[in-house]
XYZ file of C-alpha atoms in Angstrom:
652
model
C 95.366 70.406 99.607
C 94.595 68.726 102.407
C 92.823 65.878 103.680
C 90.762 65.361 107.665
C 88.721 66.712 110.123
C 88.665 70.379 110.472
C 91.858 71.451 111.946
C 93.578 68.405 112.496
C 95.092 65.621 110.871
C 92.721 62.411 109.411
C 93.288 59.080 111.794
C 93.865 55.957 109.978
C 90.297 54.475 108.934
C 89.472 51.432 110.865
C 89.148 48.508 108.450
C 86.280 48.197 106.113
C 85.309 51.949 106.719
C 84.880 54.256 104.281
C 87.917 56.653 104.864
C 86.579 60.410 104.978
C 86.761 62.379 101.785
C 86.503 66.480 102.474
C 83.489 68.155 101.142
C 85.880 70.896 100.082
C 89.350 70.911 98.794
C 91.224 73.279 100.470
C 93.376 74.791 97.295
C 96.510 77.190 97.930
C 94.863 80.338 96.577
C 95.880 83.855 97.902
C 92.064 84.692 98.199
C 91.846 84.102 102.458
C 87.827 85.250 102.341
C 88.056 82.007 100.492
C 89.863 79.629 102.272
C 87.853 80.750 105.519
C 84.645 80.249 103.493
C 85.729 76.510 102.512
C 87.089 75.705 105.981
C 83.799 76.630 107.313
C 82.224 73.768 105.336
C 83.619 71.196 107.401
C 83.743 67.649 106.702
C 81.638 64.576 105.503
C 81.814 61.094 104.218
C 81.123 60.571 100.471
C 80.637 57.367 99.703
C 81.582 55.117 96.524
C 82.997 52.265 94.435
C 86.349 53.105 94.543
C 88.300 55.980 94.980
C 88.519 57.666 91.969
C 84.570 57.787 92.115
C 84.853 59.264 95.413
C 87.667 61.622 94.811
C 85.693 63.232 91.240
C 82.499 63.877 94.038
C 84.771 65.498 96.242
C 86.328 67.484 93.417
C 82.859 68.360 91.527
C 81.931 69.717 95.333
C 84.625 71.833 95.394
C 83.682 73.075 91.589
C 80.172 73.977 92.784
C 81.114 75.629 95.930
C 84.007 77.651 94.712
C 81.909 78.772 91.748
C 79.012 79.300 93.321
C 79.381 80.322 96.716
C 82.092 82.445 95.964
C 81.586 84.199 92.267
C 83.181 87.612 93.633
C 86.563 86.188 94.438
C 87.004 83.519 92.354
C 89.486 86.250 89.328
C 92.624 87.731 90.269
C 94.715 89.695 87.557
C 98.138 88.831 87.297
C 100.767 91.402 87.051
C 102.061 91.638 83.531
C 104.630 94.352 84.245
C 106.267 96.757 86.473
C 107.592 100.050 85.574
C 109.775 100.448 88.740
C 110.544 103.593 90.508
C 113.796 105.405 91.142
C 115.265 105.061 94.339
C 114.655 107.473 97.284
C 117.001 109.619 98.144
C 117.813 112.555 100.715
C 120.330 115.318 99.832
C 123.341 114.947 102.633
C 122.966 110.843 102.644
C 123.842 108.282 100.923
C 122.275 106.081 98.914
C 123.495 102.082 99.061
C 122.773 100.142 95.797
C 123.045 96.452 96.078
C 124.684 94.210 93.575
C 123.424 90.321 92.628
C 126.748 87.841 93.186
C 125.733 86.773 89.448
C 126.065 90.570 88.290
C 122.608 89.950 86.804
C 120.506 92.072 89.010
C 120.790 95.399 91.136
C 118.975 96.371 94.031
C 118.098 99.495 95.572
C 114.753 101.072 97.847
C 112.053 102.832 98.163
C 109.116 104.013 100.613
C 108.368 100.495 101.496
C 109.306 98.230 98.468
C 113.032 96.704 97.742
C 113.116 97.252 93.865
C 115.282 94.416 91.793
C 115.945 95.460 88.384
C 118.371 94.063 85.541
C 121.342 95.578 85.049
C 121.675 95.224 81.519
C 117.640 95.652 81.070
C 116.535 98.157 83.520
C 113.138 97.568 82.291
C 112.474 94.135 83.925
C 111.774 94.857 87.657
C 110.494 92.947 90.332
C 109.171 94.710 93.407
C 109.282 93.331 96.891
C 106.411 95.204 99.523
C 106.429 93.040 102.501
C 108.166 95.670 104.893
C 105.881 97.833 106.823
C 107.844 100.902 107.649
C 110.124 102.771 105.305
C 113.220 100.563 103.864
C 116.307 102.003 103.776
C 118.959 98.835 102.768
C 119.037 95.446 100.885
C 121.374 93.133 100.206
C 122.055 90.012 98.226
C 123.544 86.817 99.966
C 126.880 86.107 98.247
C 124.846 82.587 97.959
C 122.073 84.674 95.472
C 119.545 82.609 97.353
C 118.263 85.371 99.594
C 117.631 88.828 99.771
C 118.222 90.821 103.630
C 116.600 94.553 103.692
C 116.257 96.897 106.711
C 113.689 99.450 107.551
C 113.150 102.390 109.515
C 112.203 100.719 112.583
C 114.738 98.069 113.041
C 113.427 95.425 111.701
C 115.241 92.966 109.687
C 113.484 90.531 106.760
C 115.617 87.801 104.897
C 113.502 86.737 102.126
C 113.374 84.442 99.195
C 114.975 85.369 95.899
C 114.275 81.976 94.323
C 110.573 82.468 93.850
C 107.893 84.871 92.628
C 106.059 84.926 96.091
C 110.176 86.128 97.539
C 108.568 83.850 100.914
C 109.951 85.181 104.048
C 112.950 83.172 106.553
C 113.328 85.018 108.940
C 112.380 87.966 110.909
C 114.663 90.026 113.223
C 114.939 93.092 115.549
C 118.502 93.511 116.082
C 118.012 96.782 117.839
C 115.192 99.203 117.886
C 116.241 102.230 115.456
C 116.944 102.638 111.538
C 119.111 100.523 109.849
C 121.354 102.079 108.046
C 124.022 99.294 106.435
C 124.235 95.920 106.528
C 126.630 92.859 105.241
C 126.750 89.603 104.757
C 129.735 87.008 105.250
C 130.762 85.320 102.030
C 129.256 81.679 103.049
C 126.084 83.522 103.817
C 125.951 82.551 107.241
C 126.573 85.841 109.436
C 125.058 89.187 108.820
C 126.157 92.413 110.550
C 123.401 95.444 111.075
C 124.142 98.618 111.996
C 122.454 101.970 112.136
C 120.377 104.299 114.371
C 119.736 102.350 117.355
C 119.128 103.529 120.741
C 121.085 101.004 123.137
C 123.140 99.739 120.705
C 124.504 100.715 117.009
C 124.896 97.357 115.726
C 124.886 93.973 115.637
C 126.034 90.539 114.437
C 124.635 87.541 114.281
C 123.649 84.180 112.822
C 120.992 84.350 109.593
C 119.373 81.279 110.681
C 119.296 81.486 114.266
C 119.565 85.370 115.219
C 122.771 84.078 118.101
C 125.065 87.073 118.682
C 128.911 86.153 116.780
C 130.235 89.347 118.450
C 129.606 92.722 119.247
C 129.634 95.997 117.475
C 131.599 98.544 119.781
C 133.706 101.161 119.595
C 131.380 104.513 118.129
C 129.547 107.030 119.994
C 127.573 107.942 116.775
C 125.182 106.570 114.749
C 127.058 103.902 112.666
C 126.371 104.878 108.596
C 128.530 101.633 107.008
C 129.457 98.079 107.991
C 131.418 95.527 105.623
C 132.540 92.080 105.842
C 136.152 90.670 104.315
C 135.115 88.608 102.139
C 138.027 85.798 102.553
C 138.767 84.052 105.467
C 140.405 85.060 108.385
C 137.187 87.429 108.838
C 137.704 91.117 109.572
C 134.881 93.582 109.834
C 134.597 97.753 109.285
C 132.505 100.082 110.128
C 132.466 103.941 109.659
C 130.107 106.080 111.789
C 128.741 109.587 112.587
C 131.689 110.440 115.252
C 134.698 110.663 112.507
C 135.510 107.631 113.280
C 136.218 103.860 111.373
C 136.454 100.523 113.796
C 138.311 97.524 112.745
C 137.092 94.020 114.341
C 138.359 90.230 114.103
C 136.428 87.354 114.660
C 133.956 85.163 114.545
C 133.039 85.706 117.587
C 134.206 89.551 115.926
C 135.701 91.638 118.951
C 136.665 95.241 118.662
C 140.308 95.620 118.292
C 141.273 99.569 117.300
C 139.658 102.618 116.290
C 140.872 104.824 112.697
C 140.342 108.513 113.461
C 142.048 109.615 110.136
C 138.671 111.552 108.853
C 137.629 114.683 110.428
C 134.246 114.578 109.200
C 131.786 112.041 109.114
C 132.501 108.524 107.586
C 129.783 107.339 105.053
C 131.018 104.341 103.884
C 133.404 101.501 104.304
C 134.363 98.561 101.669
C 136.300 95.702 102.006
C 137.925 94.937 97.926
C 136.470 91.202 96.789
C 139.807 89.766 97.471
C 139.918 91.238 101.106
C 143.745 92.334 100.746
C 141.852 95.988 101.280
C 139.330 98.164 102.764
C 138.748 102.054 101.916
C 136.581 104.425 104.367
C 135.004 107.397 102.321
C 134.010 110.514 104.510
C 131.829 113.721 104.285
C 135.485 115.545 104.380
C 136.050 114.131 100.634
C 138.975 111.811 101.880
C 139.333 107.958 100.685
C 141.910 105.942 102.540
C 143.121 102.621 101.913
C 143.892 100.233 104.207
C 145.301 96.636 104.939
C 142.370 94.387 104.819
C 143.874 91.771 107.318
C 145.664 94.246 109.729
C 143.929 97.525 109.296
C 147.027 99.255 108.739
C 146.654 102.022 106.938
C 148.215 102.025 103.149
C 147.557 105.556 101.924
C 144.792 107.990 101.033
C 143.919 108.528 97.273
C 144.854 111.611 95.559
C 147.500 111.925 98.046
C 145.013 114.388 99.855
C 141.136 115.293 98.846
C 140.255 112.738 96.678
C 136.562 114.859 95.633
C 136.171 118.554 96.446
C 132.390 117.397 98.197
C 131.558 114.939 100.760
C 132.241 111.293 99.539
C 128.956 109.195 100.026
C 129.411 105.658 98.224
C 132.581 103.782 96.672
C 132.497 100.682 95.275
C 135.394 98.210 94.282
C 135.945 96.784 90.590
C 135.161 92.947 90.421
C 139.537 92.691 90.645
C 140.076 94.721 93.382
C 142.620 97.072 91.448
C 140.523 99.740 91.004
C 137.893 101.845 92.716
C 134.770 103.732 91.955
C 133.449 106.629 94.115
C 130.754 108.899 93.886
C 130.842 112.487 95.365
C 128.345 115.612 96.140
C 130.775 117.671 94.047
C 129.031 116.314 90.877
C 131.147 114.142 89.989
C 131.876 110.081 90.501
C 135.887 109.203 89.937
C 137.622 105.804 88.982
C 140.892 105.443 90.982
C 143.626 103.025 90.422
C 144.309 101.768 94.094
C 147.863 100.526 93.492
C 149.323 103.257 91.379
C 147.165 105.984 94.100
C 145.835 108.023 91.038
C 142.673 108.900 89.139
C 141.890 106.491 86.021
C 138.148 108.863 85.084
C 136.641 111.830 86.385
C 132.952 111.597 85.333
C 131.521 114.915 85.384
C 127.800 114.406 85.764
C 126.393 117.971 85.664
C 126.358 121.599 87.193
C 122.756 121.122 89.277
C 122.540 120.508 92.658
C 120.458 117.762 91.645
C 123.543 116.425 89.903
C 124.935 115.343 93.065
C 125.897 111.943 93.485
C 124.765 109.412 96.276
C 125.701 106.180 95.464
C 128.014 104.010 93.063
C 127.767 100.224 92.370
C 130.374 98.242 90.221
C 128.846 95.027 88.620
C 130.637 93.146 85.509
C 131.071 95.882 83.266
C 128.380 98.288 84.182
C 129.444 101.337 86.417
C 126.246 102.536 87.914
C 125.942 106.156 90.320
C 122.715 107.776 91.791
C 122.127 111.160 91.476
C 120.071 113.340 93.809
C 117.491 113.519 90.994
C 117.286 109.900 91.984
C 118.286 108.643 88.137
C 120.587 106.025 87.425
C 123.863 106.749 85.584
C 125.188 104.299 83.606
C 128.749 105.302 83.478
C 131.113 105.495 79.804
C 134.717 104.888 80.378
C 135.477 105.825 77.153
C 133.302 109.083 77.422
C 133.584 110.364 81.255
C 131.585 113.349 79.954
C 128.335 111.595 79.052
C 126.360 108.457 80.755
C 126.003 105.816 78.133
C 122.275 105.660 79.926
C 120.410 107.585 82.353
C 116.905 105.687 83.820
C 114.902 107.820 84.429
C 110.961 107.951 86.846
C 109.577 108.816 89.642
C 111.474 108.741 93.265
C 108.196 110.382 94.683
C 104.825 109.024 95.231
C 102.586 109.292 91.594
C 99.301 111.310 92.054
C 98.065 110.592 88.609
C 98.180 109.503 85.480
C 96.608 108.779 81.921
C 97.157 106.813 78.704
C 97.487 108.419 74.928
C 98.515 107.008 71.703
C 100.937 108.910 69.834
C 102.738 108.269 66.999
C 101.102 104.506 66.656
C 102.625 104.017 70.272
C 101.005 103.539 73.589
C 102.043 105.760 76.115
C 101.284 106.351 80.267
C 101.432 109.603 81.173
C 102.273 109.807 85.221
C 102.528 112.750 87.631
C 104.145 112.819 91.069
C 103.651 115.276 94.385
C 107.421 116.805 93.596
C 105.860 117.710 90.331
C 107.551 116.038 88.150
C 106.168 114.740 84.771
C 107.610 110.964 82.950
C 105.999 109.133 80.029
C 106.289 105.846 79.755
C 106.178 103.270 76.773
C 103.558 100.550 77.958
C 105.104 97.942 75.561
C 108.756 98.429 76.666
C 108.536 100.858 79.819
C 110.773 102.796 78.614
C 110.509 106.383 79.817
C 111.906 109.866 80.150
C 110.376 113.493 81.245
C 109.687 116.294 79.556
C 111.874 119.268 78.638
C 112.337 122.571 80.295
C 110.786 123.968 83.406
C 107.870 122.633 84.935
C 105.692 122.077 88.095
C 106.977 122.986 90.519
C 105.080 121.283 93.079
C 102.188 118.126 93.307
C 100.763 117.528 89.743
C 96.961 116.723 90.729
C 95.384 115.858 87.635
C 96.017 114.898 83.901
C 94.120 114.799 81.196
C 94.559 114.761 77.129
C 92.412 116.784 74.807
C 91.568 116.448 71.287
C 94.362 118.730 70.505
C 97.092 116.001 71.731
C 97.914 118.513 74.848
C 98.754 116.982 78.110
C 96.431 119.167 79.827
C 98.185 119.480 84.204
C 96.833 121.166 87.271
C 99.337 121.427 90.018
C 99.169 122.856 93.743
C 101.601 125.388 92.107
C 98.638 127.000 91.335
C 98.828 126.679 87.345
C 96.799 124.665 84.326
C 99.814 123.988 81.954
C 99.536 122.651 78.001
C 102.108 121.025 76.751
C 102.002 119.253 73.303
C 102.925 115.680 73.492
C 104.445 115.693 69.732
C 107.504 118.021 71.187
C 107.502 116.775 74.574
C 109.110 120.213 76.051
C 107.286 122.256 78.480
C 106.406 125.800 77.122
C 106.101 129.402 79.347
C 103.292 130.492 77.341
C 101.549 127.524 78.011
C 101.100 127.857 81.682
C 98.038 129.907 82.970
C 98.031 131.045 86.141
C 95.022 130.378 88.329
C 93.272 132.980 91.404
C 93.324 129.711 93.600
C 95.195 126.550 93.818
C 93.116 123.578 91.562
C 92.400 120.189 92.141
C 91.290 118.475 89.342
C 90.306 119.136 85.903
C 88.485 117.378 82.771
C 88.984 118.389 78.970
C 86.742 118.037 76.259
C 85.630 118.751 72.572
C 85.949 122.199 71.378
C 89.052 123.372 73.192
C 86.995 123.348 76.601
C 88.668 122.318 80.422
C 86.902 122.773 83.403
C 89.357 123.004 86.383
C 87.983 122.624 89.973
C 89.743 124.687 92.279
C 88.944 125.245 96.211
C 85.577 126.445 96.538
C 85.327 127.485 92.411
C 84.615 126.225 89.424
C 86.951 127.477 86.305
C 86.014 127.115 82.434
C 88.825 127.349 79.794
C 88.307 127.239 76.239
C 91.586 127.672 73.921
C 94.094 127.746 77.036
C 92.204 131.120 78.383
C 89.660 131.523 81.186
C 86.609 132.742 80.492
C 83.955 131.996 83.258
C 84.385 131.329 86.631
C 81.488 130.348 89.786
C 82.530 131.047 93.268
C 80.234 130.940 96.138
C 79.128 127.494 94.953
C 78.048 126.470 98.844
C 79.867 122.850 98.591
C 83.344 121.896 98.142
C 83.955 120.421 94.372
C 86.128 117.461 94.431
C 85.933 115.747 90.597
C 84.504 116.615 87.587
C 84.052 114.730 83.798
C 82.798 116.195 80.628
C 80.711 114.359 78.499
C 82.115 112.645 75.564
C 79.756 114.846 73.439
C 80.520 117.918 74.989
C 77.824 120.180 76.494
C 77.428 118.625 79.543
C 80.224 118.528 82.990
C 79.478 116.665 85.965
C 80.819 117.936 89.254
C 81.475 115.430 92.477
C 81.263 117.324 95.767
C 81.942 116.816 98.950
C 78.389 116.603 100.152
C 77.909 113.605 98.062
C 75.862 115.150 95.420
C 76.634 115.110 91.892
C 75.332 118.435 90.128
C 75.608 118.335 86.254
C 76.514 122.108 83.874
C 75.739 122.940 80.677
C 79.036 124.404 78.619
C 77.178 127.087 77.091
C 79.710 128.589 74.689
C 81.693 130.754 77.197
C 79.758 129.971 80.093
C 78.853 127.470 82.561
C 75.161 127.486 83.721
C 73.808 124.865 86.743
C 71.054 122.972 85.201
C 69.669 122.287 88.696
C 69.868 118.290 88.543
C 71.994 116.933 91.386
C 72.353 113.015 91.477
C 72.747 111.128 94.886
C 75.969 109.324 95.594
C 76.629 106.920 98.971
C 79.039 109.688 100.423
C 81.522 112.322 99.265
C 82.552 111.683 96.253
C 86.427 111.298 95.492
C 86.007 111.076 91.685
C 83.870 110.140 88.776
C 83.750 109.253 85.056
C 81.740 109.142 81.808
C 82.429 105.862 79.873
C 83.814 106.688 76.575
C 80.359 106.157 74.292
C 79.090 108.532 77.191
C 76.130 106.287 77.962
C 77.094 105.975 81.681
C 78.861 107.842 84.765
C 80.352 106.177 87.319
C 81.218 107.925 90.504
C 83.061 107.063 93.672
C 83.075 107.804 96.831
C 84.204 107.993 100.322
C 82.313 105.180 101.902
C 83.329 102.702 99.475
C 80.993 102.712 96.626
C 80.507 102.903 93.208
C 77.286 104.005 91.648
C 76.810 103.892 88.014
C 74.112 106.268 86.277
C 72.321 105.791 82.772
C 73.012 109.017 80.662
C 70.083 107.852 78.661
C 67.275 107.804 81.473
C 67.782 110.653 82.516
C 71.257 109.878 84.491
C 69.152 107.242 86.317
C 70.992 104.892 89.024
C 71.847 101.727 87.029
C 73.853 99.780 89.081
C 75.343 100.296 93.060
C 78.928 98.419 93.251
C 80.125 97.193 96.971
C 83.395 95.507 97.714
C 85.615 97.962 98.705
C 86.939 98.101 102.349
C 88.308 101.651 102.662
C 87.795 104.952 100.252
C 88.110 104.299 96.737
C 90.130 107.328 95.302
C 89.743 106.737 91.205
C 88.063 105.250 88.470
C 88.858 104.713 84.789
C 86.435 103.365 81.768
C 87.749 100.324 79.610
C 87.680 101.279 75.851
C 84.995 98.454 75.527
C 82.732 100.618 77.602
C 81.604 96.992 79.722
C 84.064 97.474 82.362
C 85.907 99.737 84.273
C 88.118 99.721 87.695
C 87.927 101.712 90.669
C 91.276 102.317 93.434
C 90.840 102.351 96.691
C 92.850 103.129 99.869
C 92.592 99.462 100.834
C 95.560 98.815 97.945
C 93.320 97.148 95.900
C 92.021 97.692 92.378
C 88.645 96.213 91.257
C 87.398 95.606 87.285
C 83.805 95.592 87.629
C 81.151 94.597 84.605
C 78.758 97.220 84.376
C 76.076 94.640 83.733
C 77.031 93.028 86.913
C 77.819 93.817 89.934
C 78.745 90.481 91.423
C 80.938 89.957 88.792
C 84.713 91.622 89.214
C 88.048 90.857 89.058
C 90.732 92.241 91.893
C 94.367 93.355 91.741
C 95.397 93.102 95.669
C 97.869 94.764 97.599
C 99.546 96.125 94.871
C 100.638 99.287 95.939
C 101.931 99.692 99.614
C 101.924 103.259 101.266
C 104.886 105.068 101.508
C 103.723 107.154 104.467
């Protein structure tokens, strides 16, 4: 809050003035189309007995206003939980995981979010969306205090662990090009980039200040790894696309020799937390040791191959005697550095989505990541089973929808690599179904009356599978003339499944009618709560409702008028209303009862809204849009909502 004239600070009050009281508080609110709406309002004197008197006007002002004024923005929904993602990955690279200096938290990315979770709760996550191109590293300060991440386009953030909000510090471009690695000195003073760039392929510098402590030379290649030693006098590694490791000294840190003991590429290099070591792992399946003050080499693991794949991540036990590494051959391998010999072989599978990408050692927990893009939580006693695998989505979610089963509340979710994961909405816990799926973008979900998970997919099939077993089934999956889009289920066994340029109606998991040549393009379609009726969104804005005539669909010529194409719609669950959506922002809300008469028009979207959903109250329901917001609207009215903002970045 804030007391003056409008945009600068309040001079003293000469004496026996009345001292100028605001006619609005400005109040630290995250709503800006409010705080431009009170500045606005400028300034006036209040006058009064004292100033308490004076301060309750200005603060009744402020009630009025705020309330008033501004009854559209005055809700936002907090977030009561986040069922995190798995990280990204790409088969050939690897995958860093981050570790919190407490060994409470681990950190890894995604698209454009740095996802925290805890290690020994996977389930409480914390999602950080600032970056606006594609992240590929973060890191924890050894301090815990901060957080530094890199994207795709060079730019480095150094954020705020401390707090919710995770405020930004700073903001750097060290070079223009993805970052690939980065490190942190063990006061938390220096940090060393290095990656893709284009002039340069790395840097090091001050956190606070961005001035160069040295140079990164020595490669020819794109630099994959960088590490600090993490005791004093400083050495730096780094391991890089031309075979090659460097070894530096410093501060200021000057290149002193290159290691050319790989023959393939080198994917990662780690100092050990006492700094008596670092080990170089290559795409050649090599590990070597080395001294981590000299850089003299001390021997390579296994005495030859240490994995029978490329070696993409190894990570050093809290005591520096041991080592973890995890390998494309399928497996991840402890290693005891000093006696040169293998402690566990953890075989993690016989798919070439069993690969692994990336290890972290924190505390106890040994974590990998697969190419799947699940977490392993690694057994020593058991190298032959994970004593946890978390489980998600590492692609973007096209859809989703909630059931009850079993007294439980569960979210159903789809992704565009077409693969299926329920999730408890108490604990977010979650796995995927059984068997063979999708095999490409799930579109739409839906569940019917017979407690099927009804799926269209752009692998051109309507699948059933029943939620009680959870596995998917052959004869389950029907195969459809032409790829659908979207699909609604209701009573009696019936789905209707929009495909491109044809409308399909199932009844008991068979086709049985069909219209092509429909002369629009269908985009959504609901069935009514009572059966009977199914309205289809097109393209051309129109809404044209079908009677489900037994095993046939007939047009009952009644089209209803959106405010553009329409991107989706919905019957409330009583079935007394149907809301639709569409491409130029709006939401228009028809009475069943009079004759699907408009009821209510809903504005306050800026960009497409995409889906809608009914609350089981039938009062409310939200709409998503392609601005990243998500509204709750009353259906009684339309200036009153409550907004979920920027919740879910693109990954694009």
């Amino acid at each position: 809050a804030g007391w003056g004239t409008a945009g600068r600070p309040s001079a003293a009050p000469e004496a026996g003035a009345e001292p100028a009281v605001p006619r609005s508080l400005l109040t630290a609110t995250s709503d800006r189309a409010c705080r431009q709406g009170v500045l606005l309002l400028g300034w006036r004197p209040v006058t009064g007995r004292n100033k308490k008197r004076r301060l309750l006007s200005a603060v009744f002002f402020i009630y009025f206003i705020y309330y008033f004024f501004f009854p559209l923005s005055r809700s936002l929904l907090p977030v009561e939980k986040v069922f995190a993602s798995l990280p990204q990955v790409e088969r050939g690279v690897s995958k860093i995981i981050g570790g919190d200096p407490k060994g409470n938290n681990f950190l890894y990315t995604n698209g454009k979010c740095v996802v925290i979770r805890n290690v020994d709760n996977p389930a409480i996550a914390d999602i950080y969306t600032e970056h606006a191109h594609q992240v590929v590293v973060a890191k924890y300060a050894p301090s815990g205090f901060y957080i530094a991440s890199g994207d795709v386009s060079g730019k480095l953030r150094i954020w705020d662990t401390t707090q919710k909000e995770h405020l930004l510090k700073y903001e750097y471009q060290p070079f223009a090009g993805k970052i690939k690695d980065l490190a942190w000195t063990e006061d938390s003073k220096r940090i060393a980039v290095v990656g893709e760039g284009r002039e340069k392929f790395g840097a090091v510098f001050l956190w606070d200040s961005g001035s160069s402590v040295g140079e990164i030379t020595g490669h020819n290649k794109v630099i994959n790894s960088v590490d600090f030693k993490q005791t004093r006098p400083y050495r730096l590694a780094t391991g890089s696309d031309d075979n090659c490791a460097a070894f530096f000294e410093g501060p200021p840190f000057k290149f002193k020799f290159t290691i050319s003991d790989h023959t393939r590429f080198v994917n990662c290099v780690r100092f050990s937390p006492d700094g008596n070591r670092f080990a170089t792992a290559s795409a050649d399946g090599q590990i070597f040791v080395y001294d981590g003050k000299t850089g003299e080499k001390v021997c390579a693991l296994g005495g030859g191959k240490a994995h029978d794949g490329g070696i993409y991540a190894i990570s050093w036990s809290p005591d520096s005697s041991q080592l973890l590494s995890a390998s494309g051959d399928k497996t991840a391998k402890i290693w005891d550095v000093g006696a040169n010999s293998v402690v566990s072989t953890f075989n993690m599978g016989s798919n070439v989505l069993d690969q692994q990408l990336g290890c972290l050692w924190q505390k106890d927990h040994l974590l990998t990541i697969s190419l799947s893009g699940y977490i392993n939580y690694l057994d020593k006693n058991n190298p032959n089973k994970p004593l946890r695998v978390i489980k998600g989505h590492s692609k973007s979610i096209q859809c989703l929808t909630v059931h009850k089963n079993g007294g439980k509340s569960y979210i159903y979710s789809g992704s565009n690599d077409g693969h299926i994961n329920y999730w408890d909405s108490e604990t977010g816990e979650n796995d995927g179904f059984s068997g063979k799926g999708h095999t490409n973008q799930v579109s739409r979900m839906a569940v019917d009356e017979m407690d099927q998970l009804v799926t269209c997919s752009m692998d051109d099939t309507v699948r059933y599978t029943n939620l009680s077993k959870r596995d998917y089934s052959g004869q389950d999956a029907v195969k459809m003339d032409v790829q659908p889009k979207c699909l609604a289920v209701g009573p009696g066994g019936y789905t209707v499944v929009l495909c491109i340029g044809q409308i399909v109606l199932m009844k008991d998991k068979k086709k049985c009618f069909a219209i092509d040549d429909l002369g629009y393009e269908p985009e959504a379609v609901a069935i009514h709560p009572g059966g009977g009726t199914a309205a289809v969104g097109g393209a051309d804005g129109n809404v044209r409702l079908y009677s489900i005539q037994g095993t046939s669909l007939k047009n009952d010529d009644k089209s209803l008028e959106a405010k553009g194409p329409v991107t989706d719609l919905a019957y409330s669950h009583d079935g007394a209303f149907l809301a639709v959506c569409d491409a130029n922002k709006v939401v228009t809300v028809f009475s069943v009862s009079d004759g699907y008469a408009e009821h209510n028009v809903f504005y306050g979207h800026h960009a497409k809204i995409v889906c809608i959903a009914w609350s089981p109250d039938n009062e409310h329901f939200a709409s998503g849009g392609m601005d990243m917001m998500v509204y709750v609207w009353t259906v009684s009215d339309p200036e009153t909502r409550v907004k979920i903002p920027g919740m879910f970045p693109s990954k694009s």
